[in-house]
Coordinates of C-alpha atoms and ligand atoms in Angstrom, one line a residue:
X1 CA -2.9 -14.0 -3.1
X2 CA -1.9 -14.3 -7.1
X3 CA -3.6 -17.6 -8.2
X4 CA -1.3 -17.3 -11.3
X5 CA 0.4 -20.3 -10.7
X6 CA -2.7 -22.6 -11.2
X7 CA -5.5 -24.2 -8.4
X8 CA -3.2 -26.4 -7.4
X9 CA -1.0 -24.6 -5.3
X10 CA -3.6 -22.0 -4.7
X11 CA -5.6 -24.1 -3.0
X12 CA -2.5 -25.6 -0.4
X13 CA -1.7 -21.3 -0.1
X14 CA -5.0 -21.2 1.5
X15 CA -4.9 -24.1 3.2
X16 CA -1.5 -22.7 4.8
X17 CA -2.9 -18.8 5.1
X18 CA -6.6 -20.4 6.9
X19 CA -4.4 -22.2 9.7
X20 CA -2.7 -19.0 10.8
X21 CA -5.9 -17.4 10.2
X22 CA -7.4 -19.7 12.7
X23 CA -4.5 -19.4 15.1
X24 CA -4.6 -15.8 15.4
X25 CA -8.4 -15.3 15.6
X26 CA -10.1 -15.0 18.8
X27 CA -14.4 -15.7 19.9
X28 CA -16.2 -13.1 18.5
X29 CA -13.6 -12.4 15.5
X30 CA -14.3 -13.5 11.8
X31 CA -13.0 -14.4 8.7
X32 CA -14.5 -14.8 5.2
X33 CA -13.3 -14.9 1.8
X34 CA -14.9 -12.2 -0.1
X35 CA -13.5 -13.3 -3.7
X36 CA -11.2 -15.7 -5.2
X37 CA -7.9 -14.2 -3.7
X38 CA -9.4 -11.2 -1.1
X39 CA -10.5 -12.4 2.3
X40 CA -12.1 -9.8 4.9
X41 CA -11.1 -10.6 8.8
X42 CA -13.0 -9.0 11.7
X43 CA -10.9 -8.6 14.9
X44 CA -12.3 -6.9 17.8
X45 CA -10.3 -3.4 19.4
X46 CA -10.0 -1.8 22.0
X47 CA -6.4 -0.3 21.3
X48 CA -5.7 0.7 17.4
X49 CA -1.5 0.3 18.3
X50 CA -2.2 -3.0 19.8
X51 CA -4.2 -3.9 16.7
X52 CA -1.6 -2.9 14.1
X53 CA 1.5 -4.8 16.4
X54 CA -1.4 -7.7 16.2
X55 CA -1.8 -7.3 12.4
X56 CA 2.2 -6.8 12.5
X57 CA 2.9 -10.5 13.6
X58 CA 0.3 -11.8 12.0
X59 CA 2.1 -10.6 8.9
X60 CA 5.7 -11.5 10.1
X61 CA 3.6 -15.2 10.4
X62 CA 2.7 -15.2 7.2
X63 CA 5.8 -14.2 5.6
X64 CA 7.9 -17.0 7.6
X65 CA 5.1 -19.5 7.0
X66 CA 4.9 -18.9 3.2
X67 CA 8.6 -18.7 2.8
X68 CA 9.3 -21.9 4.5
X69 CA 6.2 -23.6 2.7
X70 CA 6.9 -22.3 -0.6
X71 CA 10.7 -21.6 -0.8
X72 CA 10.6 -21.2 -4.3
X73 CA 7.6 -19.0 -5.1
X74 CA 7.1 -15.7 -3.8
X75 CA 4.1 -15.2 -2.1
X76 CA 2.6 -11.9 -1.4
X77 CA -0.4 -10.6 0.7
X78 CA -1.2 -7.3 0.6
X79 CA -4.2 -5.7 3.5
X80 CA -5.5 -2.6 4.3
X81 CA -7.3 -2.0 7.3
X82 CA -10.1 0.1 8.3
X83 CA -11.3 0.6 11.8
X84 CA -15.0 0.8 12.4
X85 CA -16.4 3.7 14.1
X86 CA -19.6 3.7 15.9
X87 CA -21.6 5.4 13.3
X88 CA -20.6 3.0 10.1
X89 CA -24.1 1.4 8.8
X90 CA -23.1 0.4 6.2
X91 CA -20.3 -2.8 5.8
X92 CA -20.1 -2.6 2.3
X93 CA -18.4 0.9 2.7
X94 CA -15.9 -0.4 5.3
X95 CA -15.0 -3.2 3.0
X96 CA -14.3 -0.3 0.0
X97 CA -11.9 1.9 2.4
X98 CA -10.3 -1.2 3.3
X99 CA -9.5 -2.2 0.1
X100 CA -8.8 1.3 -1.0
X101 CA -5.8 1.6 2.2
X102 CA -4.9 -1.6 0.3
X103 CA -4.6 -0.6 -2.7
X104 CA -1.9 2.2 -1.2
X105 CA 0.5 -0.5 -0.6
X106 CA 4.1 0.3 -1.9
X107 CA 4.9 -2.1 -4.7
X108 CA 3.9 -5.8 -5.0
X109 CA 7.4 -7.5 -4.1
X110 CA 6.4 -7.6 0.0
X111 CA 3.6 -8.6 2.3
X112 CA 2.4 -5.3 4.0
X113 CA -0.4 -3.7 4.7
X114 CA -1.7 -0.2 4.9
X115 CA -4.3 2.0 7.1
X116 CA -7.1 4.0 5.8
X117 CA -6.6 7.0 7.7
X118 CA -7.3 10.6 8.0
X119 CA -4.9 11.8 5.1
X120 CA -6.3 9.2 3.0
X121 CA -10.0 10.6 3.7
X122 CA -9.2 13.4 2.2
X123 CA -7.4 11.9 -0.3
X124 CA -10.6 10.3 -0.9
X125 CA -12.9 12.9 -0.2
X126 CA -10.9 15.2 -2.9
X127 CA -11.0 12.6 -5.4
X128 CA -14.8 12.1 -5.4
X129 CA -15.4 15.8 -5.3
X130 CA -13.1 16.4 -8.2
X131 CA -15.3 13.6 -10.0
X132 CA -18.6 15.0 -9.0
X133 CA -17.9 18.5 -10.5
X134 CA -15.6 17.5 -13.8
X135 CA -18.5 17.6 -16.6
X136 CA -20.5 20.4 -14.7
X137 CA -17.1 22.4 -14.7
X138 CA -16.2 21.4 -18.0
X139 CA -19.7 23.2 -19.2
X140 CA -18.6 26.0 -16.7
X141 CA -15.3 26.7 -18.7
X142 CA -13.6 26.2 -15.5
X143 CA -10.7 24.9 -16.9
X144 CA -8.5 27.1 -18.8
X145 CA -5.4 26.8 -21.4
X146 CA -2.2 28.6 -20.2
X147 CA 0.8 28.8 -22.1
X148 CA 4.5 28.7 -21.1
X149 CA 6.9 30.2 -23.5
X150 CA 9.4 28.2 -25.1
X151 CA 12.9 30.3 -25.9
X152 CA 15.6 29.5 -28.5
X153 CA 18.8 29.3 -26.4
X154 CA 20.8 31.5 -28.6
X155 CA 18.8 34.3 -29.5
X156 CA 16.3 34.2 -26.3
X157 CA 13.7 34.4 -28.6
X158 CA 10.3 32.8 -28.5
X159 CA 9.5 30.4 -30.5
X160 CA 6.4 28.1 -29.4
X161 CA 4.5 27.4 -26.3
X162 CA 3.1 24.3 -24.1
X163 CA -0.4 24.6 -23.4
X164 CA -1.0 23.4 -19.9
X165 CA -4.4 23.1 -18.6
X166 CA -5.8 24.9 -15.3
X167 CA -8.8 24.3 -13.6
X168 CA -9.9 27.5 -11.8
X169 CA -13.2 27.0 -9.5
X170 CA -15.7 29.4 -8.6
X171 CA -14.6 30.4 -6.0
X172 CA -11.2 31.9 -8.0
X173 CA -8.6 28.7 -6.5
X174 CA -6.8 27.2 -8.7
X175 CA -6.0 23.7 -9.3
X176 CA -3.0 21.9 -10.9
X177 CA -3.2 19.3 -13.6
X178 CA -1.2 17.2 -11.5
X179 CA -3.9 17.1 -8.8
X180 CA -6.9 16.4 -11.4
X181 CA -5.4 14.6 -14.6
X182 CA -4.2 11.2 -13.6
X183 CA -7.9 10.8 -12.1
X184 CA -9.2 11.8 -15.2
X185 CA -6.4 9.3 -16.6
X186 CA -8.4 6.6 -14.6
X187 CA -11.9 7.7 -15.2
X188 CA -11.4 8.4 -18.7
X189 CA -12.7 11.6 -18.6
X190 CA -9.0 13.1 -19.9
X191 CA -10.7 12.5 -23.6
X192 CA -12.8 15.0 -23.2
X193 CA -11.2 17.8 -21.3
X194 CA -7.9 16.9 -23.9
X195 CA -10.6 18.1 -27.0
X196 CA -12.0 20.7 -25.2
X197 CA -8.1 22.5 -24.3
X198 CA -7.2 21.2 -28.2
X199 CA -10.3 23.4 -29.0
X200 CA -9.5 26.3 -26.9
X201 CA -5.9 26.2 -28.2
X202 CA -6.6 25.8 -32.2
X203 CA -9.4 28.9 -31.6
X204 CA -6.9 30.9 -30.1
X205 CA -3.8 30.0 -32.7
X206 CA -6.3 30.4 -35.3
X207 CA -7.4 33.9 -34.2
X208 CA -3.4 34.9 -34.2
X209 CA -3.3 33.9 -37.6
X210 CA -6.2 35.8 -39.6
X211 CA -4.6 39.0 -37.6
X212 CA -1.4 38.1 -39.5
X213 CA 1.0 37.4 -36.5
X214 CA 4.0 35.6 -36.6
X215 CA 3.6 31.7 -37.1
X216 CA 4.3 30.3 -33.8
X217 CA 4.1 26.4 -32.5
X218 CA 2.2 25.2 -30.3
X219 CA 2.7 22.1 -28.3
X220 CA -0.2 20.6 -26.6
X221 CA 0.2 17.0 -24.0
X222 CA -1.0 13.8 -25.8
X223 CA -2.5 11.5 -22.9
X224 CA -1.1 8.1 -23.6
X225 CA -4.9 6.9 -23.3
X226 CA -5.9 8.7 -26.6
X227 CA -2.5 6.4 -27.9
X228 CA -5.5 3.6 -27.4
X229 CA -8.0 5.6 -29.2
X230 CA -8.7 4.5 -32.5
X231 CA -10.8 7.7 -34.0
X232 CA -8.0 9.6 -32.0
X233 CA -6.1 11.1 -34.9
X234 CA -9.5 11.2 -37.1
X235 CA -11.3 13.3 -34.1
X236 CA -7.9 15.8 -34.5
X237 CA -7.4 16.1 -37.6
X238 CA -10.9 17.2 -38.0
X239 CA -10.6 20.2 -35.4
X240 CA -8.0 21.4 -37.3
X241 CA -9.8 21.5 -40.4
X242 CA -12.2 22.7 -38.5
X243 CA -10.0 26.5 -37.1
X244 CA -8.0 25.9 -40.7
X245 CA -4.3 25.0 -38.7
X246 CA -1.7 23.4 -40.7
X247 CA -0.3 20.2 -38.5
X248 CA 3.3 21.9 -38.7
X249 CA 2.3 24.4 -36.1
X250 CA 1.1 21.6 -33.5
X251 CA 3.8 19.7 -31.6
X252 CA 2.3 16.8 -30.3
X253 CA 4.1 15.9 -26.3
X254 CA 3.7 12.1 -25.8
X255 CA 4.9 10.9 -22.4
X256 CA 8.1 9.1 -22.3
X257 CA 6.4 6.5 -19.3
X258 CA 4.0 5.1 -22.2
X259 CA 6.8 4.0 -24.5
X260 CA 8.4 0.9 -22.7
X261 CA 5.9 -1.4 -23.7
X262 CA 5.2 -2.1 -27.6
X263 CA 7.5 0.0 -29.2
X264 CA 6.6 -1.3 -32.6
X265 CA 3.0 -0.7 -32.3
X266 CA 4.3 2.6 -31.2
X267 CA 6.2 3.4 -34.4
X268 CA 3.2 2.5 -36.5
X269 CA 0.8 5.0 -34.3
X270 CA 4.0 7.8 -34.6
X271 CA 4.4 7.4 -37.9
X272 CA 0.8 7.9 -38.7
X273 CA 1.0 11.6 -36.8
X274 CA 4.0 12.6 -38.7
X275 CA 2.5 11.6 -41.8
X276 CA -0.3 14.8 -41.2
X277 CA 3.1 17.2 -40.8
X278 CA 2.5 17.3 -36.7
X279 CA 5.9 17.4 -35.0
X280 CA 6.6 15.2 -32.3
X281 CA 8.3 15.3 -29.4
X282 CA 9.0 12.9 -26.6
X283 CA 8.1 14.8 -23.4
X284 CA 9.9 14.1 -19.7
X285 CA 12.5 12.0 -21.2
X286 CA 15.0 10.7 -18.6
X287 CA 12.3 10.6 -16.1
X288 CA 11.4 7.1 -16.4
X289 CA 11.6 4.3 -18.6
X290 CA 13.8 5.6 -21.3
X291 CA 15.9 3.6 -23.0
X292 CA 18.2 4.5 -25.8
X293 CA 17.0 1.9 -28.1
X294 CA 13.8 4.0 -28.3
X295 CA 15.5 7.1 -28.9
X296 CA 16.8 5.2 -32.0
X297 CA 13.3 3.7 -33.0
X298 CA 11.0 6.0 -32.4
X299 CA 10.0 8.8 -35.0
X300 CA 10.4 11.3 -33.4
X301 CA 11.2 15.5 -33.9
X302 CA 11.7 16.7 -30.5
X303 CA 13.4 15.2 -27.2
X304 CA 12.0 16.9 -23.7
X305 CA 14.6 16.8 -21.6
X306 CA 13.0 16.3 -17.7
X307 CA 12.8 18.9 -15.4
X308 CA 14.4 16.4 -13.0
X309 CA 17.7 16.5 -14.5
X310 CA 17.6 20.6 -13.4
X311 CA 15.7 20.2 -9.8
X312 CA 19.2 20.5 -8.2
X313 CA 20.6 24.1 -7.4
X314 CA 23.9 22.7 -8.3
X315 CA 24.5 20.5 -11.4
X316 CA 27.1 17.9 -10.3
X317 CA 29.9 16.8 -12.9
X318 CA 28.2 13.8 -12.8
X319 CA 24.8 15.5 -13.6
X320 CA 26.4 17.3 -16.5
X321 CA 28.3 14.1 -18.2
X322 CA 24.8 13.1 -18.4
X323 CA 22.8 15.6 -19.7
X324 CA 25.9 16.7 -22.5
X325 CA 25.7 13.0 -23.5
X326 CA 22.2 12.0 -24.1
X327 CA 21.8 16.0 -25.7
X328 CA 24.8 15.1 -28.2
X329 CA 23.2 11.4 -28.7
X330 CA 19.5 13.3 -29.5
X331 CA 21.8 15.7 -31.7
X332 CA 23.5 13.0 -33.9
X333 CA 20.1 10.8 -34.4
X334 CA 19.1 14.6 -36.2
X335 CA 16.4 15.5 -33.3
X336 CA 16.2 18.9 -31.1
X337 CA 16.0 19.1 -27.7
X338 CA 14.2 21.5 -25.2
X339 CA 15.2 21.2 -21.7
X340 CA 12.5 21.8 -19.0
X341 CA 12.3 23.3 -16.0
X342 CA 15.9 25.7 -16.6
X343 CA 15.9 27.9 -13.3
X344 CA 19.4 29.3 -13.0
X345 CA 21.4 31.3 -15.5
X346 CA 24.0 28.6 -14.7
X347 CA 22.1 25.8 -16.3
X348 CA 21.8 28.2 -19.3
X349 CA 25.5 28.5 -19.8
X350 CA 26.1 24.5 -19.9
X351 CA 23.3 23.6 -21.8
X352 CA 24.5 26.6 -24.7
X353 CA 28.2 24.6 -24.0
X354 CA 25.8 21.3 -24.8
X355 CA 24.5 22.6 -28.2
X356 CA 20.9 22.4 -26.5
X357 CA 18.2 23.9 -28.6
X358 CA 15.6 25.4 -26.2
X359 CA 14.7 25.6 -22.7
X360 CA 11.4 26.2 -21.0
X361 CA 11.7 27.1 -17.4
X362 CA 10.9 30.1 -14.6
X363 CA 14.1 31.2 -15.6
X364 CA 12.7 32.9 -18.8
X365 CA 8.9 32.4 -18.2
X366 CA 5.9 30.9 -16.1
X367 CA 2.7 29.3 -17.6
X368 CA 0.5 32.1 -18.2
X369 CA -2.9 32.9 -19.5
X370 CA -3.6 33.5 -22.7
X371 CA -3.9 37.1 -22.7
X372 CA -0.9 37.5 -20.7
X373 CA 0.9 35.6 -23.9
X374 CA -0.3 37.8 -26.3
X375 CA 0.7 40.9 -24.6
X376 CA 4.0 39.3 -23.8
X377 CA 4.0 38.9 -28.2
X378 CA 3.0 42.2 -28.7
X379 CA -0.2 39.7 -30.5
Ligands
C2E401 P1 4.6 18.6 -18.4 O1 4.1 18.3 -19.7 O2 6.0 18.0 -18.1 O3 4.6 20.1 -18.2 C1 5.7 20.9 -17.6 C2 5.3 21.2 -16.2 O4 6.5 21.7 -15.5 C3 4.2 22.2 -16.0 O5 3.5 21.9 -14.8 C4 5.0 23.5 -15.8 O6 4.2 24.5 -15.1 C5 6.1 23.0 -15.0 N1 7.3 23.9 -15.1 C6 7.8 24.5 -16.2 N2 8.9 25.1 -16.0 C7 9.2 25.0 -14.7 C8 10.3 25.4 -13.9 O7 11.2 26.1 -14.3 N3 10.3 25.1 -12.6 C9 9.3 24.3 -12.1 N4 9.3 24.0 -10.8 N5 8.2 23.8 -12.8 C10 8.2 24.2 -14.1 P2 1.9 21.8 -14.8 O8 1.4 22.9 -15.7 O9 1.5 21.8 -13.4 O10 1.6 20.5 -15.6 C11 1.9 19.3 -15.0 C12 1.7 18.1 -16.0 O11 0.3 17.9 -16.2 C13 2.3 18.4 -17.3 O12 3.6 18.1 -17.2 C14 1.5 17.4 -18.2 O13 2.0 16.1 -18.2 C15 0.1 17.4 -17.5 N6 -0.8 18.3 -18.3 C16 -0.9 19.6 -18.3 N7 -1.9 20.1 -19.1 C17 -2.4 19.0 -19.7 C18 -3.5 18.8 -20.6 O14 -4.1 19.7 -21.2 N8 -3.7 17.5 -21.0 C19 -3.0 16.4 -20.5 N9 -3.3 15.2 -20.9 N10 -2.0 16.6 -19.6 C20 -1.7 17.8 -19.2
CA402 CA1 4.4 18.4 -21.7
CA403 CA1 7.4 17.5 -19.6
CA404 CA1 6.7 16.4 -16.4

């Protein structure tokens, strides 16, 4: 229950949400409120399906109650539930998966309530494992720095790569960023596997360049956290100086889903980047919250154009109005555009028709290791 609207009508929401409470509570059941707006109820089973059509109406209840109390306020509960086993000791930890199946529930616009299940043991399971091994893997050096090429659309040619992080475990499998970094994202632990692939990166570029091989950028994913960071740029700039890289070889990748809030802040933090000579881009643009007002605002080099807009095998006219127009937009505000995630020689042809500047896709190459790259360079 959101409070927000002050004690007052707080209090008569409980007051409403305890009678049904009451109503729907039998002997040996319970009820208490564990903080100001999270209440744990006890119910006794026998039949988990009969339970969850029990919690069901309960929940149809509340929503007709609350509507016809409240008609002008939305009121919504959200409730996970966790059935006790035999074996659980321990309350406290019943409480946490409760709360965690809770926390699971789609959206905020609709009283529902979720189940802390099976899948969401493991779920669980792999998340605290993943936490429990990050810094030991991290001294390890179990996470490595692939690259996927980037091609000029005309000539086919190289000319950068995005390091993408791996985390390969002991035991040789191999784990995707997707399934480790938005933990890390929550933990905050991204800060310092970010420095440690920046690190393996800059060593690497700078090794290319005392051999005297062709200058090539380098694009590497800015977390929005470090956005937050105050000594972020500082602790950069001084790993640069540190493997001797001039900024104009580093792309800096800065997630489109960061930019819808405080777009002037934004500029300010942008602008301070560009100033060092890094090039920035704006990665997975159409993906979320864009708007074209930041496209305007924001200063930026490169636009990333999401792999989503080439998931289908066919692009539909419809598909292809949009792509052309927000590449001819990103053309006319002066920026380039890489497209991501190109598959088909078919998306190749319309994005040359589109005047798009790069692709990065399976089409031309996979992420790869390092070594792999260099071969592939002739490095
Ligand atoms: P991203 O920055 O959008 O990176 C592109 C992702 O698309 C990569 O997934 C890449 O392997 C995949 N990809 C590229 N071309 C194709 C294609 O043709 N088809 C398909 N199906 N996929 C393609 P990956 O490496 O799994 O990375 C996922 C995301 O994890 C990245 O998305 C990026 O946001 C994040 N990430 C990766 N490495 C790092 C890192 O070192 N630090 C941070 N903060 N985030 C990272
Ligand atoms: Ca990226
Ligand atoms: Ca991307
Ligand atoms: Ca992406």
């Amino acid at each position: 229950i959101n409070d927000s609207w002050g004690y007052s009508i707080g209090n008569e929401v409980l007051i409403h949400f305890a009678k049904l409470i009451d109503r729907s509570i039998k002997g040996t059941e319970l009820t208490c409120r564990i903080s100001d707006d999270k209440f744990l109820i006890m119910l006794s089973y026998k039949n988990k399906s009969e339970t969850i059509e029990r919690i069901k109406v309960f929940y149809n209840q509340l929503e007709e109650y609350f509507s016809e109390a409240f008609p002008r306020i939305k009121i919504v509960i959200t409730g996970g539930i966790y059935f006790l086993k035999q074996e659980d000791k321990v309350l406290s930890i019943a409480i946490d998966r409760a709360n965690l199946a809770r926390k699971t529930v789609k959206g905020t616009h609709k009283s529902d309530f979720a189940i802390y299940d099976n899948f969401l043991h493991t779920q669980v399971s792999k998340e605290k494992m993943i936490e429990n091994r990050m810094n030991e893997a991290l001294k390890n050096n179990e996470f490595i720095v692939y690259l996927q090429p980037k091609i000029d659309l005309s000539s086919r040619k190289i000319v950068g790569a995005e390091a993408l992080v791996r985390w390969r475990f002991p035991s040789g499998q191999i784990l995707s960023p997707n399934d480790f970094i938005p933990i890390f994202e929550k933990n905050g632990f991204v800060t310092d596997l970010d420095f440690y692939v920046y690190e393996k990166t800059l060593s690497t570029l700078q090794k290319w360049l005392l051999q005297g091989n062709p200058e090539i950028i380098i694009s590497i994913n800015v977390s929005g956290i470090h956005l937050n960071e105050a000594n972020f740029l500082d602790r950069f700039l001084g790993l640069l100086e540190k493997y001797n890289i001039p900024p104009r070889l580093i792309e800096l990748e800065i997630t489109e889903s960061i930019f819808f809030k405080e777009l002037d802040r934004l500029v300010l933090i942008i602008n301070s980047f560009r100033q060092k000579g890094f090039l920035i881009s704006i990665d997975d643009f159409g993906s979320g919250y864009s708007s074209l007002n930041m496209l305007k605002t924001l200063p930026i080099d490169i636009l990333k154009l999401d792999r989503e807009f080439f998931m289908w095998n066919e692009m539909g006219v419809q598909d292809k109005i949009v792509i052309s127009g927000i590449i001819s937009l990103a053309k006319g505000l002066g920026l380039k555009v890489v497209s991501e995630g190109v598959e088909t020689e078919e998306q190749v042809e319309f994005l040359l028709e589109s005047s798009c500047d790069m692709a990065q896709g399976y089409l031309f190459y996979k992420p790869m290791p390092v070594e792999e790259f260099e071969k592939l360079l002739d490095i």
